[in-house]
Amino acid sequence: MKYKFVYRPFVKQDLQNAANYYKDISPNLAKDFLHRIREAKKYIALNPKGDDVMYQDIRMHNLYQVPYHIHYYTDHENKQIVILAIEFSKRENLNFTGRK
């Protein structure tokens, strides 16, 4: 069963903020971060239930080698994986239910 990725409005800004952070340190780090995002999306697409449910029906995927998480849920009816947030792992309030 193939699922389409859908991004909530704030996700683009989350991604841009993180990429800019790494770009300020090193352009290669920014490229690596974006590579990790692509890897994570491939994993989620193949295993939409592969990550633990963190709250309500929202799952959290840890990015490999960078301290960021992808928060998402699966809309089986519409065959969509809805990305709610891409956030730094040390953020205190990680409840993104308001972005649904």
PDB file of N, CA and C in Angstrom:
ATOM      1  N   MET A   1       0.853  -1.173   0.000  1.00  0.00           N
ATOM      2  CA  MET A   1       0.000   0.000   0.000  1.00  0.00           C
ATOM      3  C   MET A   1       0.901   1.239   0.000  1.00  0.00           C
ATOM      4  N   LYS A   2       0.746   2.093  -0.972  1.00  0.00           N
ATOM      5  CA  LYS A   2       1.579   3.281  -1.123  1.00  0.00           C
ATOM      6  C   LYS A   2       0.902   4.484  -0.460  1.00  0.00           C
ATOM      7  N   TYR A   3       1.664   5.210   0.330  1.00  0.00           N
ATOM      8  CA  TYR A   3       1.162   6.393   1.015  1.00  0.00           C
ATOM      9  C   TYR A   3       1.842   7.639   0.467  1.00  0.00           C
ATOM     10  N   LYS A   4       1.104   8.723   0.405  1.00  0.00           N
ATOM     11  CA  LYS A   4       1.618  10.006  -0.045  1.00  0.00           C
ATOM     12  C   LYS A   4       1.961  10.845   1.194  1.00  0.00           C
ATOM     13  N   PHE A   5       3.069  11.579   1.131  1.00  0.00           N
ATOM     14  CA  PHE A   5       3.427  12.474   2.223  1.00  0.00           C
ATOM     15  C   PHE A   5       2.685  13.794   2.079  1.00  0.00           C
ATOM     16  N   VAL A   6       2.165  14.264   3.201  1.00  0.00           N
ATOM     17  CA  VAL A   6       1.480  15.555   3.277  1.00  0.00           C
ATOM     18  C   VAL A   6       2.146  16.314   4.418  1.00  0.00           C
ATOM     19  N   TYR A   7       2.393  17.599   4.204  1.00  0.00           N
ATOM     20  CA  TYR A   7       3.091  18.412   5.204  1.00  0.00           C
ATOM     21  C   TYR A   7       2.162  19.494   5.733  1.00  0.00           C
ATOM     22  N   ARG A   8       2.081  19.599   7.048  1.00  0.00           N
ATOM     23  CA  ARG A   8       1.314  20.675   7.663  1.00  0.00           C
ATOM     24  C   ARG A   8       2.075  21.982   7.421  1.00  0.00           C
ATOM     25  N   PRO A   9       1.376  23.123   7.483  1.00  0.00           N
ATOM     26  CA  PRO A   9       2.000  24.401   7.110  1.00  0.00           C
ATOM     27  C   PRO A   9       3.299  24.748   7.840  1.00  0.00           C
ATOM     28  N   PHE A  10       3.434  24.399   9.107  1.00  0.00           N
ATOM     29  CA  PHE A  10       4.620  24.789   9.869  1.00  0.00           C
ATOM     30  C   PHE A  10       5.855  23.958   9.534  1.00  0.00           C
ATOM     31  N   VAL A  11       5.687  22.835   8.876  1.00  0.00           N
ATOM     32  CA  VAL A  11       6.798  21.914   8.631  1.00  0.00           C
ATOM     33  C   VAL A  11       7.868  22.541   7.741  1.00  0.00           C
ATOM     34  N   LYS A  12       7.453  23.277   6.736  1.00  0.00           N
ATOM     35  CA  LYS A  12       8.422  23.922   5.850  1.00  0.00           C
ATOM     36  C   LYS A  12       9.331  24.859   6.646  1.00  0.00           C
ATOM     37  N   GLN A  13       8.746  25.600   7.578  1.00  0.00           N
ATOM     38  CA  GLN A  13       9.540  26.503   8.417  1.00  0.00           C
ATOM     39  C   GLN A  13      10.435  25.714   9.371  1.00  0.00           C
ATOM     40  N   ASP A  14       9.923  24.619   9.930  1.00  0.00           N
ATOM     41  CA  ASP A  14      10.744  23.763  10.800  1.00  0.00           C
ATOM     42  C   ASP A  14      11.985  23.281  10.050  1.00  0.00           C
ATOM     43  N   LEU A  15      11.765  22.808   8.842  1.00  0.00           N
ATOM     44  CA  LEU A  15      12.847  22.284   8.019  1.00  0.00           C
ATOM     45  C   LEU A  15      13.839  23.378   7.644  1.00  0.00           C
ATOM     46  N   GLN A  16      13.326  24.537   7.276  1.00  0.00           N
ATOM     47  CA  GLN A  16      14.189  25.659   6.899  1.00  0.00           C
ATOM     48  C   GLN A  16      15.036  26.125   8.083  1.00  0.00           C
ATOM     49  N   ASN A  17      14.423  26.212   9.261  1.00  0.00           N
ATOM     50  CA  ASN A  17      15.163  26.630  10.458  1.00  0.00           C
ATOM     51  C   ASN A  17      16.307  25.668  10.772  1.00  0.00           C
ATOM     52  N   ALA A  18      16.025  24.376  10.697  1.00  0.00           N
ATOM     53  CA  ALA A  18      17.052  23.386  10.996  1.00  0.00           C
ATOM     54  C   ALA A  18      18.167  23.412   9.945  1.00  0.00           C
ATOM     55  N   ALA A  19      17.795  23.487   8.680  1.00  0.00           N
ATOM     56  CA  ALA A  19      18.803  23.529   7.609  1.00  0.00           C
ATOM     57  C   ALA A  19      19.665  24.788   7.730  1.00  0.00           C
ATOM     58  N   ASN A  20      19.057  25.912   8.045  1.00  0.00           N
ATOM     59  CA  ASN A  20      19.813  27.157   8.221  1.00  0.00           C
ATOM     60  C   ASN A  20      20.780  27.062   9.401  1.00  0.00           C
ATOM     61  N   TYR A  21      20.340  26.427  10.474  1.00  0.00           N
ATOM     62  CA  TYR A  21      21.198  26.242  11.638  1.00  0.00           C
ATOM     63  C   TYR A  21      22.467  25.491  11.228  1.00  0.00           C
ATOM     64  N   TYR A  22      22.280  24.371  10.528  1.00  0.00           N
ATOM     65  CA  TYR A  22      23.442  23.586  10.104  1.00  0.00           C
ATOM     66  C   TYR A  22      24.256  24.296   9.025  1.00  0.00           C
ATOM     67  N   LYS A  23      23.599  25.031   8.153  1.00  0.00           N
ATOM     68  CA  LYS A  23      24.311  25.756   7.099  1.00  0.00           C
ATOM     69  C   LYS A  23      25.231  26.825   7.688  1.00  0.00           C
ATOM     70  N   ASP A  24      24.773  27.467   8.790  1.00  0.00           N
ATOM     71  CA  ASP A  24      25.611  28.468   9.460  1.00  0.00           C
ATOM     72  C   ASP A  24      26.891  27.843  10.010  1.00  0.00           C
ATOM     73  N   ILE A  25      26.823  26.580  10.378  1.00  0.00           N
ATOM     74  CA  ILE A  25      28.005  25.874  10.880  1.00  0.00           C
ATOM     75  C   ILE A  25      28.859  25.402   9.698  1.00  0.00           C
ATOM     76  N   SER A  26      28.175  24.737   8.742  1.00  0.00           N
ATOM     77  CA  SER A  26      28.877  24.204   7.579  1.00  0.00           C
ATOM     78  C   SER A  26      27.852  23.792   6.518  1.00  0.00           C
ATOM     79  N   PRO A  27      28.049  24.215   5.269  1.00  0.00           N
ATOM     80  CA  PRO A  27      27.131  23.784   4.202  1.00  0.00           C
ATOM     81  C   PRO A  27      27.047  22.257   4.078  1.00  0.00           C
ATOM     82  N   ASN A  28      28.139  21.572   4.369  1.00  0.00           N
ATOM     83  CA  ASN A  28      28.112  20.105   4.308  1.00  0.00           C
ATOM     84  C   ASN A  28      27.206  19.509   5.383  1.00  0.00           C
ATOM     85  N   LEU A  29      27.169  20.138   6.549  1.00  0.00           N
ATOM     86  CA  LEU A  29      26.265  19.670   7.598  1.00  0.00           C
ATOM     87  C   LEU A  29      24.808  19.842   7.173  1.00  0.00           C
ATOM     88  N   ALA A  30      24.508  20.936   6.513  1.00  0.00           N
ATOM     89  CA  ALA A  30      23.142  21.168   6.035  1.00  0.00           C
ATOM     90  C   ALA A  30      22.755  20.103   5.012  1.00  0.00           C
ATOM     91  N   LYS A  31      23.668  19.774   4.115  1.00  0.00           N
ATOM     92  CA  LYS A  31      23.397  18.719   3.125  1.00  0.00           C
ATOM     93  C   LYS A  31      23.183  17.373   3.810  1.00  0.00           C
ATOM     94  N   ASP A  32      23.998  17.093   4.816  1.00  0.00           N
ATOM     95  CA  ASP A  32      23.862  15.840   5.544  1.00  0.00           C
ATOM     96  C   ASP A  32      22.515  15.787   6.269  1.00  0.00           C
ATOM     97  N   PHE A  33      22.115  16.895   6.862  1.00  0.00           N
ATOM     98  CA  PHE A  33      20.823  16.955   7.546  1.00  0.00           C
ATOM     99  C   PHE A  33      19.685  16.637   6.568  1.00  0.00           C
ATOM    100  N   LEU A  34      19.704  17.252   5.404  1.00  0.00           N
ATOM    101  CA  LEU A  34      18.656  17.012   4.408  1.00  0.00           C
ATOM    102  C   LEU A  34      18.690  15.565   3.913  1.00  0.00           C
ATOM    103  N   HIS A  35      19.888  14.990   3.829  1.00  0.00           N
ATOM    104  CA  HIS A  35      20.010  13.577   3.487  1.00  0.00           C
ATOM    105  C   HIS A  35      19.346  12.709   4.554  1.00  0.00           C
ATOM    106  N   ARG A  36      19.530  13.059   5.813  1.00  0.00           N
ATOM    107  CA  ARG A  36      18.920  12.309   6.925  1.00  0.00           C
ATOM    108  C   ARG A  36      17.392  12.410   6.871  1.00  0.00           C
ATOM    109  N   ILE A  37      16.892  13.560   6.444  1.00  0.00           N
ATOM    110  CA  ILE A  37      15.437  13.719   6.288  1.00  0.00           C
ATOM    111  C   ILE A  37      14.932  12.762   5.207  1.00  0.00           C
ATOM    112  N   ARG A  38      15.617  12.696   4.086  1.00  0.00           N
ATOM    113  CA  ARG A  38      15.214  11.791   2.997  1.00  0.00           C
ATOM    114  C   ARG A  38      15.255  10.329   3.456  1.00  0.00           C
ATOM    115  N   GLU A  39      16.299   9.966   4.192  1.00  0.00           N
ATOM    116  CA  GLU A  39      16.392   8.602   4.727  1.00  0.00           C
ATOM    117  C   GLU A  39      15.210   8.290   5.637  1.00  0.00           C
ATOM    118  N   ALA A  40      14.891   9.231   6.486  1.00  0.00           N
ATOM    119  CA  ALA A  40      13.788   9.038   7.427  1.00  0.00           C
ATOM    120  C   ALA A  40      12.457   8.874   6.689  1.00  0.00           C
ATOM    121  N   LYS A  41      12.245   9.686   5.653  1.00  0.00           N
ATOM    122  CA  LYS A  41      11.009   9.566   4.887  1.00  0.00           C
ATOM    123  C   LYS A  41      10.904   8.205   4.208  1.00  0.00           C
ATOM    124  N   LYS A  42      12.014   7.689   3.698  1.00  0.00           N
ATOM    125  CA  LYS A  42      12.007   6.357   3.078  1.00  0.00           C
ATOM    126  C   LYS A  42      11.616   5.304   4.110  1.00  0.00           C
ATOM    127  N   TYR A  43      12.197   5.409   5.295  1.00  0.00           N
ATOM    128  CA  TYR A  43      11.876   4.462   6.360  1.00  0.00           C
ATOM    129  C   TYR A  43      10.398   4.541   6.734  1.00  0.00           C
ATOM    130  N   ILE A  44       9.911   5.755   6.942  1.00  0.00           N
ATOM    131  CA  ILE A  44       8.510   5.939   7.334  1.00  0.00           C
ATOM    132  C   ILE A  44       7.569   5.421   6.247  1.00  0.00           C
ATOM    133  N   ALA A  45       7.902   5.676   5.000  1.00  0.00           N
ATOM    134  CA  ALA A  45       7.063   5.214   3.890  1.00  0.00           C
ATOM    135  C   ALA A  45       6.974   3.686   3.871  1.00  0.00           C
ATOM    136  N   LEU A  46       8.085   3.017   4.156  1.00  0.00           N
ATOM    137  CA  LEU A  46       8.093   1.554   4.167  1.00  0.00           C
ATOM    138  C   LEU A  46       7.515   0.963   5.448  1.00  0.00           C
ATOM    139  N   ASN A  47       7.590   1.734   6.541  1.00  0.00           N
ATOM    140  CA  ASN A  47       7.158   1.249   7.855  1.00  0.00           C
ATOM    141  C   ASN A  47       6.314   2.306   8.565  1.00  0.00           C
ATOM    142  N   PRO A  48       5.133   2.633   8.065  1.00  0.00           N
ATOM    143  CA  PRO A  48       4.364   3.718   8.684  1.00  0.00           C
ATOM    144  C   PRO A  48       4.007   3.475  10.153  1.00  0.00           C
ATOM    145  N   LYS A  49       4.042   2.213  10.577  1.00  0.00           N
ATOM    146  CA  LYS A  49       3.783   1.892  11.988  1.00  0.00           C
ATOM    147  C   LYS A  49       5.072   1.479  12.700  1.00  0.00           C
ATOM    148  N   GLY A  50       6.209   1.783  12.104  1.00  0.00           N
ATOM    149  CA  GLY A  50       7.491   1.352  12.640  1.00  0.00           C
ATOM    150  C   GLY A  50       7.977   2.126  13.846  1.00  0.00           C
ATOM    151  N   ASP A  51       7.438   3.295  14.074  1.00  0.00           N
ATOM    152  CA  ASP A  51       7.844   4.110  15.224  1.00  0.00           C
ATOM    153  C   ASP A  51       6.762   4.049  16.292  1.00  0.00           C
ATOM    154  N   ASP A  52       7.172   4.257  17.529  1.00  0.00           N
ATOM    155  CA  ASP A  52       6.234   4.215  18.645  1.00  0.00           C
ATOM    156  C   ASP A  52       5.273   5.394  18.617  1.00  0.00           C
ATOM    157  N   VAL A  53       4.060   5.155  19.100  1.00  0.00           N
ATOM    158  CA  VAL A  53       3.090   6.237  19.279  1.00  0.00           C
ATOM    159  C   VAL A  53       3.518   7.008  20.522  1.00  0.00           C
ATOM    160  N   MET A  54       3.707   8.306  20.360  1.00  0.00           N
ATOM    161  CA  MET A  54       4.164   9.134  21.478  1.00  0.00           C
ATOM    162  C   MET A  54       3.000   9.781  22.219  1.00  0.00           C
ATOM    163  N   TYR A  55       1.978  10.213  21.502  1.00  0.00           N
ATOM    164  CA  TYR A  55       0.788  10.804  22.098  1.00  0.00           C
ATOM    165  C   TYR A  55      -0.330  10.715  21.079  1.00  0.00           C
ATOM    166  N   GLN A  56      -1.524  10.445  21.577  1.00  0.00           N
ATOM    167  CA  GLN A  56      -2.680  10.196  20.720  1.00  0.00           C
ATOM    168  C   GLN A  56      -2.266   9.227  19.616  1.00  0.00           C
ATOM    169  N   ASP A  57      -2.431   9.540  18.359  1.00  0.00           N
ATOM    170  CA  ASP A  57      -2.022   8.632  17.279  1.00  0.00           C
ATOM    171  C   ASP A  57      -0.783   9.146  16.553  1.00  0.00           C
ATOM    172  N   ILE A  58      -0.044  10.033  17.205  1.00  0.00           N
ATOM    173  CA  ILE A  58       1.127  10.661  16.585  1.00  0.00           C
ATOM    174  C   ILE A  58       2.396   9.880  16.948  1.00  0.00           C
ATOM    175  N   ARG A  59       3.151   9.553  15.915  1.00  0.00           N
ATOM    176  CA  ARG A  59       4.398   8.818  16.076  1.00  0.00           C
ATOM    177  C   ARG A  59       5.582   9.768  15.935  1.00  0.00           C
ATOM    178  N   MET A  60       6.716   9.356  16.482  1.00  0.00           N
ATOM    179  CA  MET A  60       7.911  10.187  16.411  1.00  0.00           C
ATOM    180  C   MET A  60       9.063   9.331  15.894  1.00  0.00           C
ATOM    181  N   HIS A  61       9.701   9.814  14.826  1.00  0.00           N
ATOM    182  CA  HIS A  61      10.851   9.124  14.249  1.00  0.00           C
ATOM    183  C   HIS A  61      12.109   9.928  14.555  1.00  0.00           C
ATOM    184  N   ASN A  62      13.106   9.262  15.140  1.00  0.00           N
ATOM    185  CA  ASN A  62      14.390   9.904  15.429  1.00  0.00           C
ATOM    186  C   ASN A  62      15.253   9.877  14.180  1.00  0.00           C
ATOM    187  N   LEU A  63      15.802  11.019  13.820  1.00  0.00           N
ATOM    188  CA  LEU A  63      16.718  11.064  12.683  1.00  0.00           C
ATOM    189  C   LEU A  63      18.062  10.465  13.094  1.00  0.00           C
ATOM    190  N   TYR A  64      18.682   9.803  12.155  1.00  0.00           N
ATOM    191  CA  TYR A  64      19.967   9.171  12.391  1.00  0.00           C
ATOM    192  C   TYR A  64      21.075  10.231  12.408  1.00  0.00           C
ATOM    193  N   GLN A  65      21.877  10.248  13.446  1.00  0.00           N
ATOM    194  CA  GLN A  65      23.063  11.086  13.613  1.00  0.00           C
ATOM    195  C   GLN A  65      22.802  12.586  13.783  1.00  0.00           C
ATOM    196  N   VAL A  66      21.580  13.014  13.848  1.00  0.00           N
ATOM    197  CA  VAL A  66      21.286  14.421  14.157  1.00  0.00           C
ATOM    198  C   VAL A  66      20.177  14.449  15.212  1.00  0.00           C
ATOM    199  N   PRO A  67      20.201  15.427  16.117  1.00  0.00           N
ATOM    200  CA  PRO A  67      19.228  15.439  17.211  1.00  0.00           C
ATOM    201  C   PRO A  67      17.875  16.062  16.826  1.00  0.00           C
ATOM    202  N   TYR A  68      17.236  15.480  15.838  1.00  0.00           N
ATOM    203  CA  TYR A  68      15.924  15.954  15.389  1.00  0.00           C
ATOM    204  C   TYR A  68      14.954  14.786  15.305  1.00  0.00           C
ATOM    205  N   HIS A  69      13.666  15.113  15.448  1.00  0.00           N
ATOM    206  CA  HIS A  69      12.585  14.134  15.352  1.00  0.00           C
ATOM    207  C   HIS A  69      11.591  14.576  14.290  1.00  0.00           C
ATOM    208  N   ILE A  70      10.968  13.600  13.650  1.00  0.00           N
ATOM    209  CA  ILE A  70       9.842  13.864  12.760  1.00  0.00           C
ATOM    210  C   ILE A  70       8.590  13.360  13.471  1.00  0.00           C
ATOM    211  N   HIS A  71       7.615  14.220  13.625  1.00  0.00           N
ATOM    212  CA  HIS A  71       6.335  13.865  14.239  1.00  0.00           C
ATOM    213  C   HIS A  71       5.324  13.695  13.116  1.00  0.00           C
ATOM    214  N   TYR A  72       4.637  12.563  13.103  1.00  0.00           N
ATOM    215  CA  TYR A  72       3.727  12.271  11.999  1.00  0.00           C
ATOM    216  C   TYR A  72       2.600  11.351  12.457  1.00  0.00           C
ATOM    217  N   TYR A  73       1.572  11.294  11.649  1.00  0.00           N
ATOM    218  CA  TYR A  73       0.539  10.280  11.834  1.00  0.00           C
ATOM    219  C   TYR A  73       0.144   9.753  10.467  1.00  0.00           C
ATOM    220  N   THR A  74      -0.453   8.579  10.478  1.00  0.00           N
ATOM    221  CA  THR A  74      -0.853   7.936   9.234  1.00  0.00           C
ATOM    222  C   THR A  74      -2.364   8.035   9.073  1.00  0.00           C
ATOM    223  N   ASP A  75      -2.778   8.601   7.966  1.00  0.00           N
ATOM    224  CA  ASP A  75      -4.197   8.691   7.606  1.00  0.00           C
ATOM    225  C   ASP A  75      -4.463   7.557   6.623  1.00  0.00           C
ATOM    226  N   HIS A  76      -4.882   6.411   7.165  1.00  0.00           N
ATOM    227  CA  HIS A  76      -5.069   5.220   6.336  1.00  0.00           C
ATOM    228  C   HIS A  76      -6.199   5.395   5.333  1.00  0.00           C
ATOM    229  N   GLU A  77      -7.220   6.116   5.715  1.00  0.00           N
ATOM    230  CA  GLU A  77      -8.375   6.313   4.828  1.00  0.00           C
ATOM    231  C   GLU A  77      -7.979   7.009   3.529  1.00  0.00           C
ATOM    232  N   ASN A  78      -7.137   8.038   3.641  1.00  0.00           N
ATOM    233  CA  ASN A  78      -6.693   8.799   2.470  1.00  0.00           C
ATOM    234  C   ASN A  78      -5.320   8.373   1.964  1.00  0.00           C
ATOM    235  N   LYS A  79      -4.766   7.330   2.588  1.00  0.00           N
ATOM    236  CA  LYS A  79      -3.437   6.819   2.229  1.00  0.00           C
ATOM    237  C   LYS A  79      -2.384   7.926   2.251  1.00  0.00           C
ATOM    238  N   GLN A  80      -2.325   8.612   3.401  1.00  0.00           N
ATOM    239  CA  GLN A  80      -1.390   9.719   3.573  1.00  0.00           C
ATOM    240  C   GLN A  80      -0.589   9.543   4.854  1.00  0.00           C
ATOM    241  N   ILE A  81       0.648   9.978   4.805  1.00  0.00           N
ATOM    242  CA  ILE A  81       1.462  10.132   6.003  1.00  0.00           C
ATOM    243  C   ILE A  81       1.587  11.635   6.201  1.00  0.00           C
ATOM    244  N   VAL A  82       1.037  12.121   7.290  1.00  0.00           N
ATOM    245  CA  VAL A  82       0.974  13.555   7.549  1.00  0.00           C
ATOM    246  C   VAL A  82       2.102  13.940   8.495  1.00  0.00           C
ATOM    247  N   ILE A  83       3.029  14.749   7.994  1.00  0.00           N
ATOM    248  CA  ILE A  83       4.142  15.241   8.805  1.00  0.00           C
ATOM    249  C   ILE A  83       3.662  16.500   9.531  1.00  0.00           C
ATOM    250  N   LEU A  84       3.731  16.453  10.867  1.00  0.00           N
ATOM    251  CA  LEU A  84       3.279  17.581  11.684  1.00  0.00           C
ATOM    252  C   LEU A  84       4.409  18.516  12.065  1.00  0.00           C
ATOM    253  N   ALA A  85       5.604  17.962  12.273  1.00  0.00           N
ATOM    254  CA  ALA A  85       6.717  18.789  12.733  1.00  0.00           C
ATOM    255  C   ALA A  85       8.043  18.067  12.523  1.00  0.00           C
ATOM    256  N   ILE A  86       9.076  18.870  12.344  1.00  0.00           N
ATOM    257  CA  ILE A  86      10.458  18.391  12.362  1.00  0.00           C
ATOM    258  C   ILE A  86      11.142  19.271  13.400  1.00  0.00           C
ATOM    259  N   GLU A  87      11.446  18.670  14.545  1.00  0.00           N
ATOM    260  CA  GLU A  87      11.881  19.467  15.687  1.00  0.00           C
ATOM    261  C   GLU A  87      13.160  18.951  16.325  1.00  0.00           C
ATOM    262  N   PHE A  88      13.907  19.887  16.898  1.00  0.00           N
ATOM    263  CA  PHE A  88      15.100  19.587  17.673  1.00  0.00           C
ATOM    264  C   PHE A  88      14.693  18.728  18.860  1.00  0.00           C
ATOM    265  N   SER A  89      15.424  17.687  19.156  1.00  0.00           N
ATOM    266  CA  SER A  89      15.012  16.718  20.166  1.00  0.00           C
ATOM    267  C   SER A  89      14.998  17.250  21.588  1.00  0.00           C
ATOM    268  N   LYS A  90      15.669  18.331  21.846  1.00  0.00           N
ATOM    269  CA  LYS A  90      15.730  18.865  23.208  1.00  0.00           C
ATOM    270  C   LYS A  90      14.620  19.870  23.510  1.00  0.00           C
ATOM    271  N   ARG A  91      13.738  20.081  22.568  1.00  0.00           N
ATOM    272  CA  ARG A  91      12.641  21.017  22.788  1.00  0.00           C
ATOM    273  C   ARG A  91      11.737  20.487  23.890  1.00  0.00           C
ATOM    274  N   GLU A  92      11.287  21.363  24.762  1.00  0.00           N
ATOM    275  CA  GLU A  92      10.509  20.952  25.927  1.00  0.00           C
ATOM    276  C   GLU A  92       9.089  20.513  25.576  1.00  0.00           C
ATOM    277  N   ASN A  93       8.349  21.307  24.829  1.00  0.00           N
ATOM    278  CA  ASN A  93       6.958  20.996  24.523  1.00  0.00           C
ATOM    279  C   ASN A  93       6.889  20.311  23.162  1.00  0.00           C
ATOM    280  N   LEU A  94       6.762  18.989  23.182  1.00  0.00           N
ATOM    281  CA  LEU A  94       6.761  18.243  21.936  1.00  0.00           C
ATOM    282  C   LEU A  94       5.373  17.735  21.560  1.00  0.00           C
ATOM    283  N   ASN A  95       4.342  18.414  21.980  1.00  0.00           N
ATOM    284  CA  ASN A  95       2.984  18.009  21.633  1.00  0.00           C
ATOM    285  C   ASN A  95       2.522  18.829  20.438  1.00  0.00           C
ATOM    286  N   PHE A  96       2.416  18.188  19.278  1.00  0.00           N
ATOM    287  CA  PHE A  96       2.046  18.878  18.054  1.00  0.00           C
ATOM    288  C   PHE A  96       0.626  18.536  17.597  1.00  0.00           C
ATOM    289  N   THR A  97      -0.218  18.130  18.511  1.00  0.00           N
ATOM    290  CA  THR A  97      -1.588  17.770  18.159  1.00  0.00           C
ATOM    291  C   THR A  97      -2.337  18.980  17.588  1.00  0.00           C
ATOM    292  N   GLY A  98      -1.962  20.182  17.964  1.00  0.00           N
ATOM    293  CA  GLY A  98      -2.601  21.387  17.445  1.00  0.00           C
ATOM    294  C   GLY A  98      -2.309  21.634  15.962  1.00  0.00           C
ATOM    295  N   ARG A  99      -1.350  20.949  15.400  1.00  0.00           N
ATOM    296  CA  ARG A  99      -1.010  21.119  13.988  1.00  0.00           C
ATOM    297  C   ARG A  99      -1.822  20.208  13.081  1.00  0.00           C
ATOM    298  N   LYS A 100      -2.633  19.345  13.641  1.00  0.00           N
ATOM    299  CA  LYS A 100      -3.457  18.441  12.831  1.00  0.00           C
ATOM    300  C   LYS A 100      -4.424  19.254  12.092  1.00  0.00           C
TER     301      LYS A 100
END
